[in-house]
Amino acid sequence: MDSKTYTEGLAELRGVRDEIKPRERQLAKLQAELDKLRAQRDEKVRALGAYQKAKSDRLATSAGLSVIDVVALVPSLGPQAPVSAPAESPVTGASAEDPPEAQKGVRPIKEAAGAPAPDLRPQSLEGDDRAAALTRPREAAADGAFDLDVLDEPAPATAAAPSPAPVAPAAVIPDGAQERTLPSIPEGVAGDRWIYAESNLASKRPNFKQATRQMAFLDTATGVLVWQGGTVTLDLGRASVAEILTAVYATVPADVERIYITAGDPWHQNAGRHQFLKDAVAEWLNGPLPEGWQVESSRGKDRQAGHLVHPRNPVGRWQRGKDQHSEIRSVGEWFDPAGADPATIRAAFVELWKALRRHWDDVVLMGSPSQTGRDLWSRTIPAKAGAKWADGYPVMSQEIRGLLHATAGQGRTELITPPRVPERVPGWYEADRTFAYAKHTWTSGVGVPQRVTAAAFAAMSEKEQADALFSPSHWQVRVTIPRDWDHVGLLPAPAPGERSWRYPYEGGRTFITWAGGAEVNLALRNPLQPWRIEILDGLVWEKGDPLKDWSNKLKDVWRSLRALGEVHGDEQQRQAARLASRAVRSILLYGIGTFAQRPRITTGSLELGAGGEVPEIPDGTRLTGLTDTHVTWERNIGFARDQYAHPEWAAVVWSAARAALLSGPTGTKDPETGKPARAGALHLPAGSILAFRTDAIYSSVRPDWPYSGEPGDYLLKGAMSWEQSTPTTDEEFYVLQALGRQALEAEEL
């Protein structure tokens, strides 16, 4: 660098400084106004909370706060406040006219007497009780309910039930972080009132067909556009929203409503100017529009309006006049395009539709795999008069849905770092479960759950206890880890962060958490050493198979597309079939996620005034970004009356998948026992596990597990058989993940 360049650089730096200062002033002004408004809100909440009939959930909705926040401001509205369902009618829910409300009745877990869970290993029961109690678990495990078929394995010498141990020191929590407190069901009658189904709300088979939307596929890096009418190359300029809408609709008819971006990620073009990707996305979505276009404001019942500001797969929605609508979406919602051109990606969607149509003659590919998955599932609901659940699957009370939302996590994500593992390891191996969630959909809980308190559990026989633990269930438990435990943690516990979980592993440690029946089973009868589990409370559902038909059809479609991807004579069609099979995985994976029905988050943006003034934002919102032209916000509007809200189904699948990540059968028989060969983290040496990522295990030892290509089998996806530095950050982890996959690909050439 010479003196001239340095001087010019200083001038540019001063220019950036001058641009930052007014925005900092705007932000400070906005923050001061927000603080003032929040103080006014809190004061109003306290005043209204003094009213004799005040309810924390109603105040929370009106204030845009959580119930916990309201109770912190008005302690008298805590657990002793009445719940929403009236005592005389436990099946009465909110009416259809009631506004969505925030999560209700949250009470922190407190120390309570628990009922010890039985030893589920075969030697713990005798005679008829033993045979009866173990029959059902064996049948369940054979079909993949919990994938824990270890009943006939000899118990290890160290497998004696551990006695209560002193509590080990708590894991270190970073400064400024606060441990999350999980909710519990209120004691006595107040908690019993949670156990009901919402009135006039059930999942029923639709009596209409979804409207078909025409699609186009656009590579914004090359300008190549493919649609039903052909292929063209467009001049997109900088690929702004205005340039895309103008160029595309100068070429394709107005009835093309979805534009899938296959490459180019135009919403990231100004990412370098923003600290967070969402801010860059929001700036792109809110850019200038062509004349006559505006952000979509409303649509029909099966349509959505407004933008979805997602950092990598955003959705923009616009309209021109009253009749023309357009969405710009990322094909990454469906699958990683892996460099495929727009024509191949369109062919993948065609192959996907053709394969699904063999099972659903009314199939329509909707905007996202989650929407498509839920719509396809709804068309498998029994419709024949007199069939069980022909009147629909009931939706649980808002209280139970809120409890499951707070206490049932998804996939396990954990990076294990020194000193738990060596700073250098002899290798790096990635084993990923194929189409894992499809393995755990054969049974789910249906109907209104039965509450099983500690006292009720203690009063059961061992046979009844085992039957409850092998049913679709969700348990509040006190867990004690054996003193000499030296492997990974088995059960999730809350960690700092809104949806964060950790997996305690320290020998002798005791903690309280919620866990699904599959994980409780795993902890009680894992192949190494049983953990001590005390039941504090629980929900047990009737066994049913609401997802089985849907899942079996999707698995059949997935297998047929994988086979087509191997044998088709045309390379483009082979690639299209492979991409379509990945889309089927997304349909099932994200379809299950839609059942969880999280509190609805609405997003929006407002244009800054001519002088940069920040406009008034809606009540109860949280600022998420500030650009040169717009301020963006989001607001939690609570749980809606959604007829397809079944978090109990998602929770069972997620729990079973996490358990199988530790120990589960493969699709191949063990030649010595004749039973399914087992795989999972607990079948690798202690200290060899480096990370978990949802369905994948990363270890320093090469897993020797058979692979038959069936759902749930482990596929080796990365391998480096030489010494590596153990990753200590996510960035280092992803570097090794990429290098491991490249090394295995080179090894297999």
XYZ file of C-alpha atoms in Angstrom:
749
model
C 0.000 0.000 0.000
C 1.367 3.422 -0.951
C 0.756 6.805 0.710
C -1.920 7.820 -1.781
C -3.940 4.636 -1.240
C -3.639 5.071 2.521
C -4.892 8.684 2.335
C -7.803 7.681 0.118
C -8.613 4.873 2.549
C -8.734 7.325 5.444
C -11.145 9.499 3.508
C -13.398 6.511 2.817
C -13.231 5.541 6.481
C -14.360 9.011 7.519
C -17.267 8.706 5.095
C -18.352 5.453 6.699
C -17.986 7.088 10.118
C -20.242 9.949 9.045
C -22.859 7.496 7.816
C -22.763 5.543 11.087
C -23.198 8.526 13.437
C -26.741 9.573 12.387
C -27.909 5.975 12.499
C -26.481 5.562 15.963
C -28.375 8.661 17.019
C -31.553 7.281 15.471
C -31.042 3.968 17.228
C -30.370 5.670 20.573
C -33.484 7.774 20.163
C -35.521 4.719 19.281
C -34.103 2.766 22.239
C -34.974 5.600 24.619
C -38.523 5.675 23.279
C -38.773 1.915 23.634
C -37.519 2.005 27.217
C -40.095 4.655 28.045
C -42.892 2.651 26.447
C -41.826 -0.513 28.222
C -41.854 1.305 31.550
C -45.371 2.556 30.809
C -46.435 -0.949 29.827
C -45.027 -2.489 33.022
C -46.718 0.157 35.141
C -50.023 -0.532 33.381
C -49.617 -4.295 33.866
C -49.071 -3.803 37.597
C -52.122 -1.555 37.839
C -54.374 -3.942 35.917
C -52.925 -6.909 37.810
C -54.377 -5.505 41.032
C -57.895 -6.116 39.691
C -59.470 -9.016 41.574
C -60.398 -10.950 38.415
C -57.224 -10.215 36.495
C -55.667 -13.174 34.645
C -52.020 -13.480 33.762
C -52.674 -14.993 30.333
C -55.014 -12.175 29.254
C -52.593 -9.547 30.494
C -49.744 -11.334 28.700
C -51.605 -11.266 25.394
C -52.542 -7.605 25.700
C -49.035 -6.581 26.777
C -47.152 -8.724 24.262
C -45.331 -10.481 27.111
C -44.992 -14.070 28.263
C -46.952 -15.271 31.274
C -43.690 -15.599 33.181
C -42.935 -11.903 32.548
C -46.401 -10.892 33.771
C -46.074 -13.005 36.924
C -42.695 -11.386 37.600
C -44.413 -7.992 37.515
C -47.495 -9.130 39.460
C -46.528 -12.090 41.728
C -50.127 -12.489 42.924
C -51.009 -13.756 39.431
C -48.638 -16.709 39.824
C -49.531 -20.393 40.099
C -52.547 -19.745 42.329
C -54.296 -17.915 39.469
C -57.215 -19.812 37.911
C -56.548 -21.753 34.726
C -58.532 -21.215 31.581
C -60.693 -24.328 31.592
C -63.654 -24.158 33.998
C -63.727 -26.704 36.792
C -67.154 -28.011 35.939
C -66.330 -28.744 32.293
C -62.825 -30.086 31.651
C -63.468 -30.444 27.922
C -64.303 -26.797 27.304
C -61.702 -24.767 25.422
C -61.521 -21.255 24.046
C -64.185 -20.327 21.559
C -63.374 -19.706 17.925
C -63.818 -15.982 18.511
C -61.229 -15.800 21.284
C -57.959 -14.170 20.224
C -54.772 -16.278 20.273
C -53.296 -16.299 23.750
C -49.801 -16.757 25.074
C -48.720 -19.889 26.915
C -50.686 -20.354 30.114
C -50.157 -21.694 33.595
C -46.374 -21.952 33.599
C -45.017 -23.039 36.963
C -41.346 -23.624 37.700
C -40.302 -27.139 38.590
C -39.831 -27.563 42.323
C -38.335 -30.356 44.367
C -40.960 -33.015 44.967
C -41.162 -36.632 46.016
C -40.737 -38.935 43.033
C -41.637 -42.534 42.309
C -38.648 -44.677 41.205
C -39.046 -46.106 37.717
C -38.756 -49.900 37.509
C -35.688 -51.696 36.226
C -36.810 -52.586 32.701
C -34.066 -55.136 32.138
C -35.393 -58.724 32.055
C -33.942 -59.859 35.381
C -35.981 -57.272 37.306
C -39.311 -59.075 36.829
C -40.356 -62.608 37.583
C -42.968 -65.079 36.446
C -46.139 -63.946 34.700
C -45.562 -60.260 35.496
C -42.172 -60.381 33.803
C -43.518 -62.115 30.680
C -46.505 -59.786 30.397
C -44.506 -56.611 30.974
C -41.836 -57.537 28.444
C -44.127 -58.731 25.660
C -45.407 -55.312 24.731
C -42.006 -53.607 24.876
C -40.545 -56.283 22.596
C -43.374 -55.821 20.103
C -42.944 -52.063 20.207
C -39.201 -52.214 19.731
C -39.537 -54.634 16.828
C -41.576 -52.061 14.934
C -39.219 -49.225 15.733
C -41.257 -47.368 18.364
C -38.284 -46.705 20.583
C -35.663 -48.841 18.796
C -34.339 -50.167 22.093
C -34.629 -53.917 21.669
C -32.055 -54.926 24.276
C -34.358 -57.049 26.409
C -32.568 -60.341 25.838
C -29.013 -59.041 26.081
C -27.104 -60.135 29.189
C -26.749 -57.369 31.730
C -23.196 -56.055 32.155
C -21.461 -56.718 35.437
C -21.746 -53.060 36.414
C -25.466 -52.882 35.749
C -26.730 -52.896 39.325
C -29.191 -50.095 39.924
C -27.272 -47.123 41.289
C -28.044 -45.878 44.735
C -28.752 -42.189 45.271
C -25.524 -40.259 44.957
C -24.385 -36.836 46.077
C -25.119 -34.088 43.603
C -22.120 -33.290 41.452
C -21.106 -29.679 40.884
C -23.287 -27.973 38.317
C -21.918 -27.344 34.876
C -20.381 -23.930 34.449
C -22.770 -21.402 32.892
C -21.203 -18.464 31.039
C -21.394 -15.047 32.643
C -24.636 -13.286 31.851
C -26.422 -16.507 30.916
C -29.344 -17.696 32.981
C -30.476 -21.295 33.362
C -33.873 -21.858 31.805
C -36.576 -23.037 34.191
C -38.880 -25.628 32.682
C -42.572 -25.419 33.462
C -44.522 -28.116 35.269
C -48.177 -29.059 35.564
C -49.895 -27.433 38.567
C -50.617 -29.743 41.453
C -54.014 -31.186 42.200
C -57.258 -30.076 40.598
C -55.672 -27.048 38.912
C -53.377 -29.349 36.929
C -56.120 -31.854 36.189
C -58.008 -29.066 34.429
C -55.255 -29.017 31.813
C -56.274 -32.484 30.650
C -58.906 -31.794 28.014
C -59.289 -31.382 24.278
C -60.144 -28.057 22.709
C -63.836 -27.819 21.907
C -64.850 -27.888 18.246
C -61.247 -28.310 17.144
C -60.029 -31.522 15.539
C -57.888 -32.609 12.591
C -60.290 -33.656 9.844
C -59.829 -34.763 6.288
C -60.269 -31.792 3.905
C -63.123 -31.876 1.425
C -61.411 -29.680 -1.158
C -58.407 -29.830 -3.460
C -55.604 -27.316 -3.176
C -55.290 -24.826 -6.018
C -52.351 -25.445 -8.339
C -49.743 -22.682 -8.589
C -47.598 -22.373 -11.687
C -43.843 -22.281 -11.002
C -40.714 -20.875 -12.599
C -37.096 -21.634 -11.693
C -34.477 -18.883 -11.863
C -30.702 -18.900 -11.458
C -29.938 -15.283 -10.553
C -26.206 -15.825 -11.063
C -26.596 -16.741 -14.761
C -30.046 -15.283 -15.488
C -31.354 -18.653 -16.763
C -35.135 -18.963 -16.294
C -37.030 -22.235 -16.837
C -40.784 -22.691 -16.746
C -43.408 -24.821 -18.434
C -43.163 -22.719 -21.573
C -39.411 -23.064 -22.117
C -35.990 -21.677 -21.174
C -34.612 -18.158 -21.586
C -31.686 -16.119 -20.299
C -32.649 -12.827 -18.667
C -30.714 -9.674 -17.945
C -31.308 -9.235 -14.205
C -28.910 -6.385 -13.513
C -28.090 -6.680 -9.799
C -31.004 -9.093 -9.262
C -33.009 -6.770 -7.048
C -36.663 -7.579 -6.415
C -37.705 -4.933 -8.945
C -35.347 -6.273 -11.603
C -36.448 -9.887 -11.071
C -40.187 -9.120 -11.152
C -39.793 -6.896 -14.217
C -37.662 -9.351 -16.196
C -39.574 -12.502 -15.263
C -43.065 -11.154 -15.970
C -41.933 -9.647 -19.246
C -41.288 -13.267 -20.241
C -43.732 -15.591 -18.435
C -47.520 -15.275 -18.105
C -49.058 -13.652 -15.047
C -50.419 -16.978 -13.754
C -46.880 -18.048 -12.773
C -47.134 -17.380 -9.047
C -43.944 -18.924 -7.658
C -40.411 -18.071 -8.642
C -37.920 -20.486 -7.085
C -34.360 -19.157 -6.879
C -32.047 -22.068 -7.651
C -28.714 -20.270 -7.280
C -27.306 -16.808 -6.712
C -28.933 -15.985 -3.332
C -29.713 -12.398 -4.372
C -30.944 -11.550 -0.858
C -27.335 -11.822 0.366
C -25.881 -9.317 -2.094
C -25.376 -6.690 0.633
C -24.512 -9.111 3.426
C -21.124 -7.465 3.931
C -22.849 -4.256 5.051
C -24.785 -5.950 7.860
C -23.879 -7.707 11.068
C -26.648 -10.295 10.600
C -27.839 -12.033 7.448
C -31.479 -11.363 8.336
C -30.814 -7.625 8.043
C -29.427 -8.081 4.528
C -32.432 -10.241 3.613
C -34.870 -7.671 5.009
C -33.169 -4.895 3.035
C -33.463 -6.903 -0.184
C -37.112 -7.860 0.389
C -38.023 -4.252 1.157
C -36.246 -2.771 -1.831
C -37.990 -0.551 -4.411
C -40.696 -2.215 -6.499
C -41.742 -1.769 -10.136
C -44.665 0.512 -10.789
C -47.957 -1.125 -9.884
C -46.467 -3.691 -7.510
C -46.828 -3.755 -3.723
C -46.156 -6.116 -0.825
C -48.980 -8.618 -0.668
C -51.450 -7.716 2.051
C -54.106 -10.440 2.036
C -55.047 -13.630 0.244
C -57.501 -16.522 0.469
C -57.722 -19.131 3.220
C -54.971 -21.330 1.771
C -52.660 -18.407 0.975
C -50.308 -16.354 3.093
C -49.392 -12.684 2.927
C -46.331 -10.614 3.722
C -42.664 -11.545 3.738
C -40.873 -14.245 5.716
C -37.474 -12.857 6.705
C -35.338 -15.985 6.973
C -31.532 -15.705 6.809
C -31.110 -18.346 4.074
C -34.513 -19.361 2.761
C -36.651 -16.214 2.785
C -40.065 -15.845 1.181
C -41.143 -12.605 -0.485
C -44.751 -12.031 -1.491
C -45.980 -9.264 -3.791
C -49.029 -8.449 -5.839
C -49.901 -6.299 -8.851
C -53.452 -5.065 -8.827
C -55.987 -7.407 -7.274
C -55.436 -10.531 -9.339
C -51.716 -11.058 -9.924
C -49.693 -12.560 -7.088
C -46.057 -13.584 -6.958
C -43.789 -15.363 -4.481
C -40.004 -15.464 -4.630
C -38.677 -18.423 -2.653
C -35.479 -20.414 -2.256
C -35.381 -23.947 -3.599
C -33.154 -24.612 -0.575
C -36.359 -25.115 1.414
C -36.775 -28.402 -0.437
C -33.214 -29.637 -0.962
C -29.632 -28.573 -1.542
C -29.526 -28.079 -5.324
C -25.884 -29.188 -5.337
C -25.079 -27.113 -8.412
C -27.972 -28.411 -10.526
C -29.212 -26.097 -13.276
C -32.799 -24.751 -13.285
C -33.946 -27.291 -15.908
C -32.802 -30.208 -13.737
C -34.424 -28.703 -10.676
C -37.719 -28.266 -12.524
C -37.431 -31.895 -13.620
C -36.968 -32.851 -9.958
C -40.258 -31.171 -9.035
C -41.986 -32.959 -11.919
C -40.606 -36.332 -10.789
C -41.635 -35.568 -7.213
C -45.204 -34.779 -8.265
C -45.451 -37.911 -10.437
C -44.149 -40.150 -7.642
C -46.481 -38.659 -5.021
C -49.464 -38.951 -7.364
C -49.235 -42.750 -7.217
C -50.457 -42.481 -3.608
C -52.360 -39.161 -3.629
C -54.357 -38.564 -6.790
C -55.155 -35.041 -5.572
C -51.566 -34.081 -4.731
C -50.558 -30.449 -5.176
C -47.039 -29.246 -4.479
C -47.414 -26.240 -2.224
C -44.886 -23.500 -1.579
C -42.834 -25.328 1.027
C -42.242 -28.967 2.013
C -43.838 -28.341 5.416
C -47.082 -27.092 3.839
C -47.038 -29.973 1.374
C -46.356 -32.519 4.104
C -49.211 -31.365 6.286
C -51.636 -31.235 3.362
C -50.713 -34.768 2.264
C -51.062 -36.038 5.830
C -54.502 -34.457 6.176
C -55.619 -36.536 3.175
C -54.782 -39.770 5.036
C -57.118 -39.009 7.959
C -59.832 -41.707 8.145
C -62.965 -40.580 6.348
C -65.083 -43.745 6.290
C -68.145 -43.415 8.502
C -67.723 -45.421 11.682
C -63.933 -45.644 11.427
C -62.024 -44.724 14.545
C -61.035 -41.042 14.478
C -63.249 -40.447 11.424
C -64.548 -37.425 13.339
C -61.001 -36.109 13.520
C -58.037 -36.269 15.856
C -58.703 -33.992 18.853
C -56.359 -31.094 19.534
C -54.920 -30.930 23.043
C -55.620 -28.083 25.425
C -53.602 -24.924 24.989
C -51.935 -25.623 28.347
C -50.656 -29.041 27.231
C -49.507 -27.652 23.884
C -47.636 -24.883 25.694
C -46.034 -27.413 28.039
C -44.846 -29.573 25.138
C -43.542 -26.522 23.306
C -41.409 -25.602 26.324
C -40.235 -29.086 27.292
C -39.912 -31.180 24.102
C -36.791 -30.269 22.133
C -35.927 -31.343 18.598
C -32.671 -32.827 17.332
C -29.608 -33.149 19.526
C -26.903 -30.607 18.718
C -23.784 -30.868 20.848
C -20.076 -30.200 20.375
C -17.903 -32.130 22.851
C -14.615 -30.371 23.495
C -11.477 -30.862 25.622
C -10.948 -31.800 28.389
C -13.830 -34.269 27.868
C -11.974 -35.512 24.771
C -8.269 -35.226 23.832
C -7.020 -32.067 22.132
C -5.865 -34.239 19.245
C -7.721 -37.323 18.044
C -6.625 -40.201 15.765
C -9.304 -39.561 13.133
C -12.578 -37.904 12.138
C -15.663 -39.858 11.065
C -19.213 -38.768 10.307
C -22.048 -41.324 10.468
C -25.459 -39.977 9.443
C -28.810 -41.743 9.878
C -30.648 -42.127 6.577
C -34.202 -40.668 6.513
C -34.164 -41.019 10.301
C -37.538 -39.575 11.307
C -39.336 -41.989 8.986
C -38.172 -44.766 11.328
C -40.165 -43.388 14.254
C -43.640 -42.687 12.896
C -45.323 -46.073 13.245
C -47.058 -45.212 16.533
C -48.133 -41.984 18.217
C -50.317 -40.880 21.080
C -53.943 -40.077 20.248
C -56.867 -38.703 22.199
C -56.747 -36.908 25.534
C -53.729 -37.984 27.620
C -53.912 -39.537 31.054
C -52.010 -37.665 33.713
C -49.761 -39.922 35.814
C -48.511 -38.212 38.957
C -45.720 -39.567 41.135
C -48.288 -40.987 43.542
C -50.265 -42.615 40.743
C -47.098 -44.114 39.263
C -45.993 -45.462 42.644
C -49.383 -47.148 43.085
C -49.020 -49.080 39.817
C -47.698 -52.624 39.573
C -44.371 -53.110 37.803
C -46.284 -54.423 34.804
C -48.442 -51.280 34.674
C -45.401 -49.055 35.135
C -43.566 -50.770 32.280
C -46.640 -50.500 30.070
C -46.905 -46.755 30.788
C -43.228 -46.194 30.050
C -43.538 -48.026 26.732
C -46.605 -46.017 25.669
C -46.397 -42.684 23.835
C -45.641 -40.474 26.804
C -43.883 -37.409 28.170
C -42.380 -37.453 31.675
C -41.128 -35.017 34.255
C -38.297 -36.919 35.954
C -35.533 -36.583 38.510
C -32.409 -38.168 37.058
C -29.324 -39.458 38.866
C -26.306 -40.408 36.777
C -24.235 -43.403 38.042
C -21.087 -42.330 39.873
C -18.764 -44.174 37.485
C -20.483 -43.125 34.249
C -17.853 -42.200 31.625
C -19.812 -41.828 28.388
C -22.020 -39.132 26.829
C -25.148 -37.759 28.458
C -28.447 -39.535 27.777
C -31.216 -37.106 28.706
C -31.719 -33.442 27.766
C -31.745 -30.726 30.425
C -32.495 -27.025 29.915
C -29.585 -24.754 29.099
C -29.416 -20.962 28.851
C -31.232 -19.767 25.760
C -34.808 -19.847 24.561
C -34.722 -23.356 23.063
C -31.326 -24.637 24.187
C -30.629 -28.024 25.715
C -27.571 -29.706 27.158
C -26.918 -33.330 28.074
C -25.489 -33.775 31.591
C -22.912 -36.557 31.789
C -21.113 -36.026 35.120
C -21.170 -39.148 37.325
C -23.249 -38.631 40.489
C -25.073 -35.594 39.099
C -28.803 -35.203 39.800
C -31.111 -32.970 37.780
C -34.802 -32.536 36.958
C -36.074 -32.391 33.397
C -38.775 -33.515 30.988
C -38.158 -36.361 28.541
C -40.122 -38.551 26.157
C -40.846 -42.180 26.897
C -38.231 -43.347 24.387
C -35.422 -41.501 26.173
C -36.570 -42.583 29.627
C -36.486 -46.166 28.332
C -33.000 -45.641 26.940
C -31.745 -44.290 30.268
C -33.242 -47.237 32.164
C -31.995 -50.019 29.903
C -29.102 -48.680 27.864
C -26.413 -51.225 26.918
C -23.854 -49.842 29.408
C -25.377 -49.035 32.787
C -28.898 -48.010 33.869
C -29.510 -44.531 35.198
C -31.735 -43.882 38.200
C -35.037 -42.293 37.166
C -37.731 -40.996 39.506
C -41.111 -40.127 38.012
C -42.465 -36.755 39.190
C -45.320 -36.326 36.713
C -46.262 -37.464 33.249
C -48.692 -37.621 30.363
C -49.567 -40.961 28.747
C -51.537 -41.223 25.517
C -53.502 -44.035 23.950
C -51.451 -45.794 21.276
C -52.477 -45.014 17.723
C -50.977 -44.723 14.264
C -52.061 -41.348 12.826
C -48.749 -40.892 10.973
C -48.211 -44.464 9.816
C -50.097 -44.425 6.503
C -48.662 -41.020 5.567
C -45.131 -42.076 6.473
C -45.365 -45.443 4.697
C -46.490 -43.751 1.499
C -43.673 -41.218 1.700
C -41.141 -43.982 2.345
C -42.390 -45.832 -0.724
C -42.056 -42.656 -2.812
C -38.576 -42.071 -1.398
C -37.438 -45.611 -2.257
C -38.814 -45.424 -5.795
C -37.089 -42.098 -6.479
C -33.791 -43.358 -5.040
C -34.035 -46.401 -7.297
C -34.818 -44.185 -10.300
C -31.788 -42.089 -9.413
C -29.638 -45.195 -9.794
C -31.012 -46.823 -12.941
C -32.402 -44.098 -15.235
C -30.582 -43.948 -18.540
C -30.441 -40.153 -18.680
C -27.977 -38.417 -16.355
C -30.169 -35.332 -15.916
C -33.140 -37.504 -14.936
C -30.975 -39.491 -12.517
C -29.921 -36.269 -10.825
C -33.516 -35.001 -10.833
C -34.735 -38.201 -9.165
C -32.041 -37.958 -6.499
C -33.032 -34.362 -5.755
C -36.705 -35.369 -5.650
C -35.933 -38.102 -3.103
C -34.329 -35.459 -0.888
C -37.479 -33.367 -1.250
C -39.500 -36.315 0.092
C -37.242 -36.338 3.142
C -37.984 -32.640 3.637
C -41.728 -33.219 3.272
C -41.687 -35.732 6.117
C -39.127 -33.929 8.278
C -40.747 -30.491 8.082
C -44.233 -31.971 7.978
C -43.600 -33.433 11.432
C -42.294 -30.052 12.520
C -45.577 -28.364 11.581
C -47.420 -30.545 14.104
C -45.384 -28.896 16.873
C -47.303 -25.657 16.221
C -45.026 -23.219 17.918
C -46.320 -19.814 19.018
C -46.888 -17.765 15.883
C -44.277 -15.129 15.109
C -45.380 -12.383 12.744
C -42.835 -10.155 11.046
C -43.172 -6.807 9.364
C -41.315 -3.757 8.193
C -42.029 -0.033 8.080
C -40.427 2.609 5.896
C -38.376 5.297 7.592
C -39.504 8.895 7.310
C -37.994 11.325 4.820
C -35.522 12.549 7.434
C -34.753 9.067 8.736
C -37.400 9.286 11.464
C -38.446 5.932 12.855
C -42.215 5.353 12.446
C -44.448 4.117 15.230
C -44.223 0.332 15.452
C -47.073 -1.977 16.554
C -47.562 -2.752 20.238
C -45.812 -5.815 21.629
C -43.201 -5.975 18.879
C -39.449 -6.432 19.055
C -37.093 -4.632 16.693
C -35.017 -6.988 14.571
C -33.261 -4.679 12.122
C -32.662 -1.147 10.895
C -31.542 -0.297 7.351
C -31.214 2.925 5.374
C -34.870 2.775 4.405
C -36.760 0.386 6.713
C -37.119 -0.824 10.284
C -38.132 -4.488 10.714
C -39.910 -6.046 13.668
C -41.410 -9.288 14.906
C -44.176 -10.116 17.365
C -45.147 -13.290 19.223
C -48.926 -13.635 18.997
C -49.172 -16.929 20.882
C -50.853 -20.200 19.977
C -53.555 -20.185 17.333
C -56.593 -22.438 17.159
C -54.932 -24.680 14.607
C -56.793 -27.873 13.749
C -53.497 -29.545 12.850
C -51.680 -28.729 16.107
C -50.332 -32.010 17.484
C -47.079 -31.330 19.354
C -47.539 -34.693 21.085
C -46.768 -36.417 17.761
C -43.701 -34.337 16.989
C -42.427 -34.822 20.556
C -42.654 -38.635 20.310
C -40.771 -38.705 16.989
C -38.059 -36.346 18.212
C -37.595 -38.264 21.460
C -37.341 -41.606 19.653
C -34.819 -40.157 17.176
C -32.636 -38.770 19.971
C -32.742 -42.120 21.767
C -31.823 -44.017 18.594
C -28.861 -41.680 18.136
C -27.470 -43.372 21.249
C -28.583 -46.977 20.661
C -30.901 -48.518 18.087
C -31.241 -51.447 15.688
C -30.082 -51.336 12.080
C -31.727 -52.982 9.088
C -29.166 -55.827 9.176
C -29.250 -58.938 11.362
C -26.431 -59.719 13.768
C -25.149 -63.160 12.631
C -24.410 -64.213 16.223
C -27.779 -63.339 17.794
C -30.095 -63.284 14.790
C -31.443 -59.951 16.032
C -30.980 -56.549 14.362
C -27.406 -55.335 14.650
C -27.214 -52.292 16.893
C -25.611 -48.928 16.301
C -25.311 -45.568 18.013
C -23.005 -43.492 20.177
C -23.135 -45.926 23.122
C -21.728 -48.618 20.836
C -18.541 -46.605 20.342
C -15.779 -46.252 22.962
C -16.141 -43.714 25.750
C -14.295 -40.521 24.877
C -14.548 -41.089 21.124
C -17.699 -39.016 20.504
C -16.870 -35.522 19.256
C -20.263 -34.107 18.239
C -23.937 -34.731 17.543
C -25.893 -32.961 14.817
C -29.561 -34.047 14.779
C -29.205 -37.392 12.961
C -25.410 -37.598 12.767
C -22.633 -38.756 15.080
C -19.049 -37.520 14.746
C -16.358 -39.655 16.350
C -12.622 -40.263 16.439
C -13.196 -43.995 15.812
C -14.497 -45.375 12.514
C -17.976 -46.887 13.080
C -18.248 -50.441 11.767
C -22.001 -50.506 11.333
C -23.801 -52.317 8.498
C -25.723 -50.182 6.022
C -28.671 -51.510 4.029
C -30.087 -48.177 2.883
C -33.186 -48.438 5.072
C -34.555 -45.524 7.149
C -32.581 -45.228 10.366
C -29.399 -46.911 9.099
C -26.106 -45.098 9.572
C -24.304 -44.051 6.389
C -20.635 -43.108 6.603
C -20.531 -39.613 5.061
C -17.095 -38.395 6.110
C -13.786 -40.038 7.011
C -10.227 -38.897 7.737
C -8.108 -41.670 9.181
C -5.247 -39.435 10.283
C -4.661 -37.345 13.384
C -6.757 -34.194 13.743
C -7.060 -31.312 16.145
C -10.331 -31.607 18.042
C -12.736 -28.829 17.006
C -13.588 -26.410 19.793
C -15.891 -24.032 17.895
C -18.704 -24.459 15.386
C -16.527 -22.874 12.717
C -13.793 -25.476 13.252
C -16.415 -28.240 13.305
C -17.854 -27.268 9.919
C -14.381 -27.079 8.389
C -13.645 -30.654 9.512
C -17.094 -31.785 8.372
C -16.420 -30.497 4.841
C -12.882 -31.919 4.751
C -14.105 -35.300 6.007
C -16.714 -35.546 3.260
C -14.192 -34.570 0.606
C -11.691 -37.132 1.923
C -14.260 -39.957 1.886
C -15.341 -39.046 -1.640
C -11.705 -39.193 -2.768
C -11.244 -42.500 -0.924
C -14.194 -44.065 -2.759
C -13.069 -43.004 -6.252
